[in-house]
Short mmCIF file of N, CA and C in Angstrom, two decimals:
data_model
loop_
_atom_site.label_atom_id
_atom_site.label_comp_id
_atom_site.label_asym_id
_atom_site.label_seq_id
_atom_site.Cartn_x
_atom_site.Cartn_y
_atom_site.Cartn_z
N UNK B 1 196.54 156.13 -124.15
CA UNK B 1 196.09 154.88 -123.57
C UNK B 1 196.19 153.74 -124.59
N UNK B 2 195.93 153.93 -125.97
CA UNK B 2 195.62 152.98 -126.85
C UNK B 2 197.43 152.61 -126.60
N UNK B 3 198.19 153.53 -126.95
CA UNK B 3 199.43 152.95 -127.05
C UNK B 3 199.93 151.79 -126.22
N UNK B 4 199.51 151.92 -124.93
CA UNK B 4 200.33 151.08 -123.62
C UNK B 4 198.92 150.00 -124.14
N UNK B 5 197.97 150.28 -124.03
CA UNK B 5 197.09 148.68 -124.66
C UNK B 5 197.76 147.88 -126.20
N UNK B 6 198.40 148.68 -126.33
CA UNK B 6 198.56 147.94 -128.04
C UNK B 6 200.05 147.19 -127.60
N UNK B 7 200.76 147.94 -126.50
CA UNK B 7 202.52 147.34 -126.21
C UNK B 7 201.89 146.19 -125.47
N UNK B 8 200.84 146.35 -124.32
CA UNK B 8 201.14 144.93 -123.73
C UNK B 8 200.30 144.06 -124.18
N UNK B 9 199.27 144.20 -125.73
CA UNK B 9 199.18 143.31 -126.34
C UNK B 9 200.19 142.39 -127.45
N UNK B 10 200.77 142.97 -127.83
CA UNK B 10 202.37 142.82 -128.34
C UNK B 10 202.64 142.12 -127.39
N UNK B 11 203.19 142.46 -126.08
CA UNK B 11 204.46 141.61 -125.16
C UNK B 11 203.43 140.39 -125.27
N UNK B 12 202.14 139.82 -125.02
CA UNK B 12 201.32 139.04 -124.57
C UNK B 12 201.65 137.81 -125.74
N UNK B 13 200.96 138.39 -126.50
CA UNK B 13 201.51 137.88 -128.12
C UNK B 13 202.76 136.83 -128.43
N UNK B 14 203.81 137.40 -128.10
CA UNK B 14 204.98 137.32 -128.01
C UNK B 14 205.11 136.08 -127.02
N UNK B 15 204.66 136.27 -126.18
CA UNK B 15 204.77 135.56 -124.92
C UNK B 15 204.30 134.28 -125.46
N UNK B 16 203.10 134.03 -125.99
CA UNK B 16 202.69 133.27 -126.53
C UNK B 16 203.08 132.67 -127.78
N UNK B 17 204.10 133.28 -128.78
CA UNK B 17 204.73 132.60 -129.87
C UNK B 17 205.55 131.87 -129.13
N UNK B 18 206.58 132.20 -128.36
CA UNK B 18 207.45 131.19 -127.40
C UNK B 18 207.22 130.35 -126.85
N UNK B 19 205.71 130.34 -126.51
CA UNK B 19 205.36 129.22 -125.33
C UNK B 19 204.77 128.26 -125.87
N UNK B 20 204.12 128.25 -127.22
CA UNK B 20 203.86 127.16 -127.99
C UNK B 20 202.21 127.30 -127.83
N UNK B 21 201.87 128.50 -127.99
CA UNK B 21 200.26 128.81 -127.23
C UNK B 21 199.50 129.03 -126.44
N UNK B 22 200.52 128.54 -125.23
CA UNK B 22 199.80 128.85 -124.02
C UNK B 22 200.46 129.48 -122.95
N UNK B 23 199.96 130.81 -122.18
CA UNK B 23 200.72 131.54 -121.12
C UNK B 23 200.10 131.44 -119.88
N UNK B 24 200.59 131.23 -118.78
CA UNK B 24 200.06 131.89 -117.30
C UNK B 24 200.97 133.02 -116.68
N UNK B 25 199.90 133.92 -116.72
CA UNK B 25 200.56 135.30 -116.10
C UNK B 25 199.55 135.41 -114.86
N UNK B 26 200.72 136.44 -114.05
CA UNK B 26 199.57 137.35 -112.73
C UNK B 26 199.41 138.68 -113.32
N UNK B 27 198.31 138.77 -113.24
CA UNK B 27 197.52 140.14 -113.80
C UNK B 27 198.60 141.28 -112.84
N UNK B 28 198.23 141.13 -111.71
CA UNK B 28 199.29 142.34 -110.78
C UNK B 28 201.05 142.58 -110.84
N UNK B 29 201.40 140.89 -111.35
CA UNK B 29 202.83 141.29 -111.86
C UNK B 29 203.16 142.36 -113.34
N UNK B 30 201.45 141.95 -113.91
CA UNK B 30 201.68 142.36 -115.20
C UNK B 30 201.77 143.43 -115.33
N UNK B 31 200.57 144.27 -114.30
CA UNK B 31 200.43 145.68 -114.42
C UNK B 31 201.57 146.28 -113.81
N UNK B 32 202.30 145.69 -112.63
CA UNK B 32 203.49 146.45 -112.31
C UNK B 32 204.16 146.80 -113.20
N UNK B 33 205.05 145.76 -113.95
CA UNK B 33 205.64 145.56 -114.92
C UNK B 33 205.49 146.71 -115.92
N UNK B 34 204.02 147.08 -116.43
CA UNK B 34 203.57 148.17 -117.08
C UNK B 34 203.62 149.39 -116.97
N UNK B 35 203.65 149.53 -115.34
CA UNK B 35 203.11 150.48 -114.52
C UNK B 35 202.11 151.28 -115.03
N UNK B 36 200.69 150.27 -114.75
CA UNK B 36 199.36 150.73 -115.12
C UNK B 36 198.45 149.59 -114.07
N UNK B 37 197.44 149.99 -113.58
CA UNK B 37 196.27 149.65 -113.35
C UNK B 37 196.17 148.11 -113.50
N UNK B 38 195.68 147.29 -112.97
CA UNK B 38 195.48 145.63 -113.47
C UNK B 38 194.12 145.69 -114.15
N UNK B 39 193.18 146.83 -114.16
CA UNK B 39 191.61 146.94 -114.72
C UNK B 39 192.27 147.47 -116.27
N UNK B 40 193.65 148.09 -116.30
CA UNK B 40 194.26 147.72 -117.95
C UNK B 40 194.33 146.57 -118.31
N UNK B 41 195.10 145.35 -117.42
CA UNK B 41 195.14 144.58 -118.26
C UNK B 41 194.33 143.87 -118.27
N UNK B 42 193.26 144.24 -117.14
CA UNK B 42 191.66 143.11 -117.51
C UNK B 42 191.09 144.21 -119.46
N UNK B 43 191.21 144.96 -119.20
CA UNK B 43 190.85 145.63 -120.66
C UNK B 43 191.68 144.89 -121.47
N UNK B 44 192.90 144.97 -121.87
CA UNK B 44 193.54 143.99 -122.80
C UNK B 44 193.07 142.77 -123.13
N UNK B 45 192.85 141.91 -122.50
CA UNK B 45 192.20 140.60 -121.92
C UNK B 45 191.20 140.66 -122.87
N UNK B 46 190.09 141.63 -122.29
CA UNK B 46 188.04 141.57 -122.57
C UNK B 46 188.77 141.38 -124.44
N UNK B 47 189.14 142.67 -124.62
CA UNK B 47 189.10 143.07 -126.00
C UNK B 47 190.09 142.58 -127.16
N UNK B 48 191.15 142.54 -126.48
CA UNK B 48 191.60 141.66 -127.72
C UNK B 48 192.21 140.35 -127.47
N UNK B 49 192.35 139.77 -126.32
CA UNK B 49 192.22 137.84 -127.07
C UNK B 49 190.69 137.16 -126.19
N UNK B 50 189.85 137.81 -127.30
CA UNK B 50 188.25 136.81 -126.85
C UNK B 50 188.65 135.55 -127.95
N UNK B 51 187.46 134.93 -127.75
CA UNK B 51 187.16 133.78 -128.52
C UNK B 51 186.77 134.29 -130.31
N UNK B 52 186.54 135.72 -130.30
CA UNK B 52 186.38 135.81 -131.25
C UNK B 52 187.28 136.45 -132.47
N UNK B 53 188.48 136.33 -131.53
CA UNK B 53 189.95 135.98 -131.99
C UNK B 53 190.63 134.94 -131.85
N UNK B 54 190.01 133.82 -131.42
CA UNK B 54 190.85 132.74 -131.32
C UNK B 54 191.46 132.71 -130.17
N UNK B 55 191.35 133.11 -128.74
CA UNK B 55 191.86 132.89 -127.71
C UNK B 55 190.83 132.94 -126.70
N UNK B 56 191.37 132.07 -125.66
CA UNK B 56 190.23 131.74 -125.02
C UNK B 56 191.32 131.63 -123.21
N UNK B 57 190.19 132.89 -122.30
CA UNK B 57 190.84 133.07 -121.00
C UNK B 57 190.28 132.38 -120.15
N UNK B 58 191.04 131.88 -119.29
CA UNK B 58 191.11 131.58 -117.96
C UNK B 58 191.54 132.03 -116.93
N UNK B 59 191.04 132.65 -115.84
CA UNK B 59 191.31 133.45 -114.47
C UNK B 59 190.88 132.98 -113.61
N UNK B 60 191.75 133.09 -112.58
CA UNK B 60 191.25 132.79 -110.79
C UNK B 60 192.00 134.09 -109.94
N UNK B 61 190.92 134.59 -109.17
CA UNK B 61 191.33 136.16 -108.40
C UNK B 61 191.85 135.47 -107.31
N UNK B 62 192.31 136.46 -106.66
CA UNK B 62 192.84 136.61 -105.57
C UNK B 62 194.01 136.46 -105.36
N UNK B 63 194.64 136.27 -103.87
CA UNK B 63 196.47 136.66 -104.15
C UNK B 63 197.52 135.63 -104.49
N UNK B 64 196.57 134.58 -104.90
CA UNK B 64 197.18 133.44 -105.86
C UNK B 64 196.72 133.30 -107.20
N UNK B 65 195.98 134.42 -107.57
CA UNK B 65 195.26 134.41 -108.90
C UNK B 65 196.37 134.60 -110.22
N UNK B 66 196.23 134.17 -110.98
CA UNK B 66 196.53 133.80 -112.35
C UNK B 66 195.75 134.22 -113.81
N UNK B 67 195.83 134.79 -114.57
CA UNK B 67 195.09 134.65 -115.78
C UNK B 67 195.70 133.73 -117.10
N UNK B 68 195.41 132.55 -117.23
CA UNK B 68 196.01 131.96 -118.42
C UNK B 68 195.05 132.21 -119.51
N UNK B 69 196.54 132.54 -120.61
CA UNK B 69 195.71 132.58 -121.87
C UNK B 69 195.81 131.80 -122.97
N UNK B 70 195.17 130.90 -123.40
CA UNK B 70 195.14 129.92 -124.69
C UNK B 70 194.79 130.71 -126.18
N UNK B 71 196.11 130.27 -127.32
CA UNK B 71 195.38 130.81 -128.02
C UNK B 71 195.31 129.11 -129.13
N UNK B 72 193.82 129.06 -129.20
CA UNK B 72 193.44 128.08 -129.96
C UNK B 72 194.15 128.11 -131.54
N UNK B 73 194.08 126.91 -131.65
CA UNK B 73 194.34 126.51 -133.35
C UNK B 73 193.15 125.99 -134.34
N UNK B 74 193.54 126.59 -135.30
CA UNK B 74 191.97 126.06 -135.69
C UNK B 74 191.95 124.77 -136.86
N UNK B 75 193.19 123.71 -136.71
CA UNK B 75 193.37 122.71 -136.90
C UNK B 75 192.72 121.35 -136.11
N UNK B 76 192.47 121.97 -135.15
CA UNK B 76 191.88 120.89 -133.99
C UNK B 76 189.94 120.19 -134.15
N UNK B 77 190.29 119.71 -134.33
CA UNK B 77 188.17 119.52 -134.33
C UNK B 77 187.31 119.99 -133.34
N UNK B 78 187.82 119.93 -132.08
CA UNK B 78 187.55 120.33 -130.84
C UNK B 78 187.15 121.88 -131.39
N UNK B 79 188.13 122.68 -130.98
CA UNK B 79 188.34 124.03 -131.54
C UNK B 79 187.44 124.24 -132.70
N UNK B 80 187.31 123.51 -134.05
CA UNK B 80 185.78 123.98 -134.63
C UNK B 80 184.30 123.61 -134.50
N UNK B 81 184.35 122.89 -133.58
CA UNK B 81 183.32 122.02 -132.99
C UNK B 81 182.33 123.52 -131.88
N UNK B 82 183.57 124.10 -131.19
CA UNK B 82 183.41 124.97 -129.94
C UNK B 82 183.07 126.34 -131.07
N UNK B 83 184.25 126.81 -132.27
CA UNK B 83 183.88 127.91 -132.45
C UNK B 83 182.30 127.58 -133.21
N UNK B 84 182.47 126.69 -133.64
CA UNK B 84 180.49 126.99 -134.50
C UNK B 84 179.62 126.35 -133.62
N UNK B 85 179.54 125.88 -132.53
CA UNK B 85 178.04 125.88 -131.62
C UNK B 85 178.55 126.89 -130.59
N UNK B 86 179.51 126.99 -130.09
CA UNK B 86 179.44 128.15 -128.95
C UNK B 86 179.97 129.87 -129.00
N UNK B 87 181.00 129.88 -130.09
CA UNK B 87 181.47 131.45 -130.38
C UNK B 87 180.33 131.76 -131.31
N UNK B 88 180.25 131.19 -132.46
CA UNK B 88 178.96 131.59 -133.47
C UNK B 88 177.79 131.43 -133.06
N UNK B 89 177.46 129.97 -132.88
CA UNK B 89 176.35 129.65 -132.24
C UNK B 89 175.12 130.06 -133.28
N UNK B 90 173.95 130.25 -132.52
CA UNK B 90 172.56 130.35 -133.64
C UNK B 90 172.65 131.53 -133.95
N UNK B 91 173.17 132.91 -133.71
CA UNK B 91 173.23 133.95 -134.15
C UNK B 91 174.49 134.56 -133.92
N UNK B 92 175.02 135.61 -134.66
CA UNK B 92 175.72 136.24 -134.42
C UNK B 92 175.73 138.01 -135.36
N UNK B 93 176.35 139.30 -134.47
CA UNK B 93 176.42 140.35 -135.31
C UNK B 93 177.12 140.51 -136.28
N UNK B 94 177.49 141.15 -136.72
CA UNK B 94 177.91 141.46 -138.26
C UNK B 94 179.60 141.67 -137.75
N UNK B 95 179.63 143.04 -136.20
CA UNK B 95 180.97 142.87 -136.18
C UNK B 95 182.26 141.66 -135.35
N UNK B 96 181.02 140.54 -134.36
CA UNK B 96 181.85 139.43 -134.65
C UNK B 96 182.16 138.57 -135.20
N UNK B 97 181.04 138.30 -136.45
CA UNK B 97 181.88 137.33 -137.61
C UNK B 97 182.87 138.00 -138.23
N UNK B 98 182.79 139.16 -138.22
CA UNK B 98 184.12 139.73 -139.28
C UNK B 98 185.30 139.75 -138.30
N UNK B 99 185.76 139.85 -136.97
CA UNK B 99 186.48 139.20 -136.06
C UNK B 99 186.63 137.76 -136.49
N UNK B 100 186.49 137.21 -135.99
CA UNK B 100 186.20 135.47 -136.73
C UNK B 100 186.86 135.65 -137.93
N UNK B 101 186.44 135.85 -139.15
CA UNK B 101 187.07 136.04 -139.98
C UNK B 101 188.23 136.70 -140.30
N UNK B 102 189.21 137.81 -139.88
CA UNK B 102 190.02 138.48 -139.51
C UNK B 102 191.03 137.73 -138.70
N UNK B 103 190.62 136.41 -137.37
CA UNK B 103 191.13 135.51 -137.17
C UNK B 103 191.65 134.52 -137.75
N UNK B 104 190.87 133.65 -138.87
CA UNK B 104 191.22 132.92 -140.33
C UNK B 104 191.95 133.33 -140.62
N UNK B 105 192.03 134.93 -141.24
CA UNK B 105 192.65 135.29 -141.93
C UNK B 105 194.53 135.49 -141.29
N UNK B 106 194.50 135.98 -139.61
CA UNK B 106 195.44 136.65 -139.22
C UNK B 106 196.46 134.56 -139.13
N UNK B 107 195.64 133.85 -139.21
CA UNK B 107 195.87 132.72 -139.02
C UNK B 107 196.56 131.57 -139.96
N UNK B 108 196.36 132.12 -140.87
CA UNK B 108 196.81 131.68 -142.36
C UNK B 108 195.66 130.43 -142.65
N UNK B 109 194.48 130.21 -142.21
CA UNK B 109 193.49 129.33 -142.11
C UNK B 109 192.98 129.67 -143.51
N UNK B 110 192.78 131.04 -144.02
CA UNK B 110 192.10 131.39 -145.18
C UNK B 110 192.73 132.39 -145.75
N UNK B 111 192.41 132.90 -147.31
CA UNK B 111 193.71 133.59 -147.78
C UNK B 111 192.90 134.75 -147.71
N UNK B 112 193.45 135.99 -148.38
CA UNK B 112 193.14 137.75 -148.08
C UNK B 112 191.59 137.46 -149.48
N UNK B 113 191.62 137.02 -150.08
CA UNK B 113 190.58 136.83 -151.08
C UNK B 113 189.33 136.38 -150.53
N UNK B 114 189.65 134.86 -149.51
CA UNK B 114 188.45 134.27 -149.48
C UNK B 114 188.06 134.98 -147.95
N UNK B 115 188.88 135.65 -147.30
CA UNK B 115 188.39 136.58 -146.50
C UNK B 115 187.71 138.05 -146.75
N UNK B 116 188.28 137.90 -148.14
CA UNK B 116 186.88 139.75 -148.52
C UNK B 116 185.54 138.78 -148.99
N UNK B 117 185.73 137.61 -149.46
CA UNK B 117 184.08 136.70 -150.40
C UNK B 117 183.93 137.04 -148.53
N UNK B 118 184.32 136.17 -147.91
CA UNK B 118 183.53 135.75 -146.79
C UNK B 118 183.12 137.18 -146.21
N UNK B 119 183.80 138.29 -145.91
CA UNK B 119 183.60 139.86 -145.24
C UNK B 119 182.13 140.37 -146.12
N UNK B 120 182.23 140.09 -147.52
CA UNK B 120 181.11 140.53 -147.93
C UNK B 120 179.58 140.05 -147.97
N UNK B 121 179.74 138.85 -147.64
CA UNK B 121 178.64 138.10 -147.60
C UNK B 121 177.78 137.87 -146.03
N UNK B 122 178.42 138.71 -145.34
CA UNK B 122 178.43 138.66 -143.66
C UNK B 122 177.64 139.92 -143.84
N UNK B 123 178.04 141.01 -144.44
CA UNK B 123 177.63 142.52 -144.75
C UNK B 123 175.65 142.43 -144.64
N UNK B 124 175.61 143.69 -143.34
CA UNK B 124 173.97 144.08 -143.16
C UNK B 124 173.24 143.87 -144.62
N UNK B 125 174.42 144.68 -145.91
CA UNK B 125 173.66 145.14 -146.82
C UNK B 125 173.25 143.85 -148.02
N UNK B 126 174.16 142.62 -147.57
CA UNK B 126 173.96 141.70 -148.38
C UNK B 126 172.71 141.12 -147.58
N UNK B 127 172.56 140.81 -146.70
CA UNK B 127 171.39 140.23 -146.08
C UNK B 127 169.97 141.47 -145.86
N UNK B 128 170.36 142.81 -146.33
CA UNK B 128 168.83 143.51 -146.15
C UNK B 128 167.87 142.86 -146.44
N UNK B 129 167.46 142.30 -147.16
CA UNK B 129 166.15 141.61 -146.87
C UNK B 129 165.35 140.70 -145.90
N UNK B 130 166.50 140.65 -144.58
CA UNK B 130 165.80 140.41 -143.52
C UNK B 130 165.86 141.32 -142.33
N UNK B 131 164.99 140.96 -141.91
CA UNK B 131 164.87 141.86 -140.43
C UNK B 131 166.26 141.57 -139.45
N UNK B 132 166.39 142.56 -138.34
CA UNK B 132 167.59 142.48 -137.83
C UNK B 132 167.42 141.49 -136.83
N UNK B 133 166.98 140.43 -136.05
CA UNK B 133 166.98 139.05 -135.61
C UNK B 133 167.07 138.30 -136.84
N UNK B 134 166.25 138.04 -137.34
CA UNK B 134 166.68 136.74 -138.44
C UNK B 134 167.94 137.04 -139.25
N UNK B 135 168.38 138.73 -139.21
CA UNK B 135 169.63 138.46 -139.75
C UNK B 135 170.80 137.33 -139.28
N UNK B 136 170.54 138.08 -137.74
CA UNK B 136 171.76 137.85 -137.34
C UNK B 136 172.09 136.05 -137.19
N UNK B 137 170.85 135.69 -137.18
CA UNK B 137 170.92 134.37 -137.51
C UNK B 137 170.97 133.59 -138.57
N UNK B 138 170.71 134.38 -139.79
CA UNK B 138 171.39 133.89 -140.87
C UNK B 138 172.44 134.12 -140.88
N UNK B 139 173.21 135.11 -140.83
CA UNK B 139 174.92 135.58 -141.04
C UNK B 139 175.19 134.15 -140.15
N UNK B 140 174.63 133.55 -138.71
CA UNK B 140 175.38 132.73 -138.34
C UNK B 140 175.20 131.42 -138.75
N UNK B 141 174.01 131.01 -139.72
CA UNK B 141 174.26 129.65 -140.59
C UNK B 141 175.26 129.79 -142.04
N UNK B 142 175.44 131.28 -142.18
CA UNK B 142 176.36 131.36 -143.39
C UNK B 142 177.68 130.97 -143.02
N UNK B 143 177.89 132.07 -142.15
CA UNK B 143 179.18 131.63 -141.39
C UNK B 143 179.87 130.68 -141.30
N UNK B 144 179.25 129.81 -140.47
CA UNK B 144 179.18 128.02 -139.77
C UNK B 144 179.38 127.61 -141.52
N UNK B 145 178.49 127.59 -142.50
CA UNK B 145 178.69 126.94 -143.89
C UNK B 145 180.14 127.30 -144.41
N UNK B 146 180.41 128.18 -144.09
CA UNK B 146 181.73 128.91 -144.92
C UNK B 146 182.57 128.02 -144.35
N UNK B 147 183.00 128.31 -143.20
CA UNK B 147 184.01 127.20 -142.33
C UNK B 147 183.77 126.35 -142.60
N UNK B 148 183.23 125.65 -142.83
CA UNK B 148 183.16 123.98 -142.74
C UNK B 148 183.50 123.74 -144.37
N UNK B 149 183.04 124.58 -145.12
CA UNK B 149 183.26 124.15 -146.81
C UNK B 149 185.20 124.58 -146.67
N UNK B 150 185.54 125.82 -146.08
CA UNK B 150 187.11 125.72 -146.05
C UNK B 150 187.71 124.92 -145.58
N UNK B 151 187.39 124.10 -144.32
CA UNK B 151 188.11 123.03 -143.51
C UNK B 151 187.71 122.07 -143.70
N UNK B 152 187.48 121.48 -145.29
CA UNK B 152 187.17 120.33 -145.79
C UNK B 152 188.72 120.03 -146.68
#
């Protein structure tokens, strides 16, 4: 299963280097195409282009339905405006800032260095001294600080 999720994340991908960022597909052409299930490619979708990869979906069902997929830049102000009050927001877990970060990184936004400072400082074990709510809300004022000191 992982295999045919990992090819038509590839073709998707792809689809999207050509198009300059942005795709509209039909989920049911897609799965034909695959020959798999369309609740595959709603799985493709959930898990790997969220917001906390830098892509952000749009769908309308039914037999004119469409799923477009944007994948944001993180040159835009808009785009860091949205990822630190609404993807980060006042809290976040440990394994979607390191998504987030992994995004920077897959992005050329930040280099492989300042993505292990930033991976480690996100870490349960660097913040043990708080409880697991106030962690997660510190990791997300660290976070939010990190970005904004890189995209200065």
């Amino acid at each position: 299963m992982s295999g045919l999720t990992n090819h038509i994340e590839r073709f998707l991908k792809s689809l999207l280097e050509e198009s300059e960022g942005h795709i509209e597909i039909r989920r049911n052409e897609l799965a034909e195409h695959f020959g798999c299930a369309p609740s595959q490619i709603n799985y493709v979708l959930s898990t790997r282009f969220t917001p906390y990869k830098g892509y952000f979906i749009e769908s309308r069902r039914g037999g004119s339905g469409y799923v477009k997929i944007v994948k944001v830049t993180f040159d835009s102000k808009e785009f860091v405006q949205v990822l630190l009050e609404d993807t980060i927001g006042d809290t976040i877990t440990k394994n979607k800032a390191i998504l987030i970060v992994d995004s920077l990184l897959e992005e050329e936004v930040i280099s492989e260095r300042e993505a292990l400072i930033m991976t480690h400082a996100l870490e349960d074990s660097t913040l043990s001294k708080v409880n697991g709510t106030d962690r997660n809300t510190l990791r997300s004022d660290i976070l939010k600080n990190m970005i904004l000191a890189l995209l200065r």
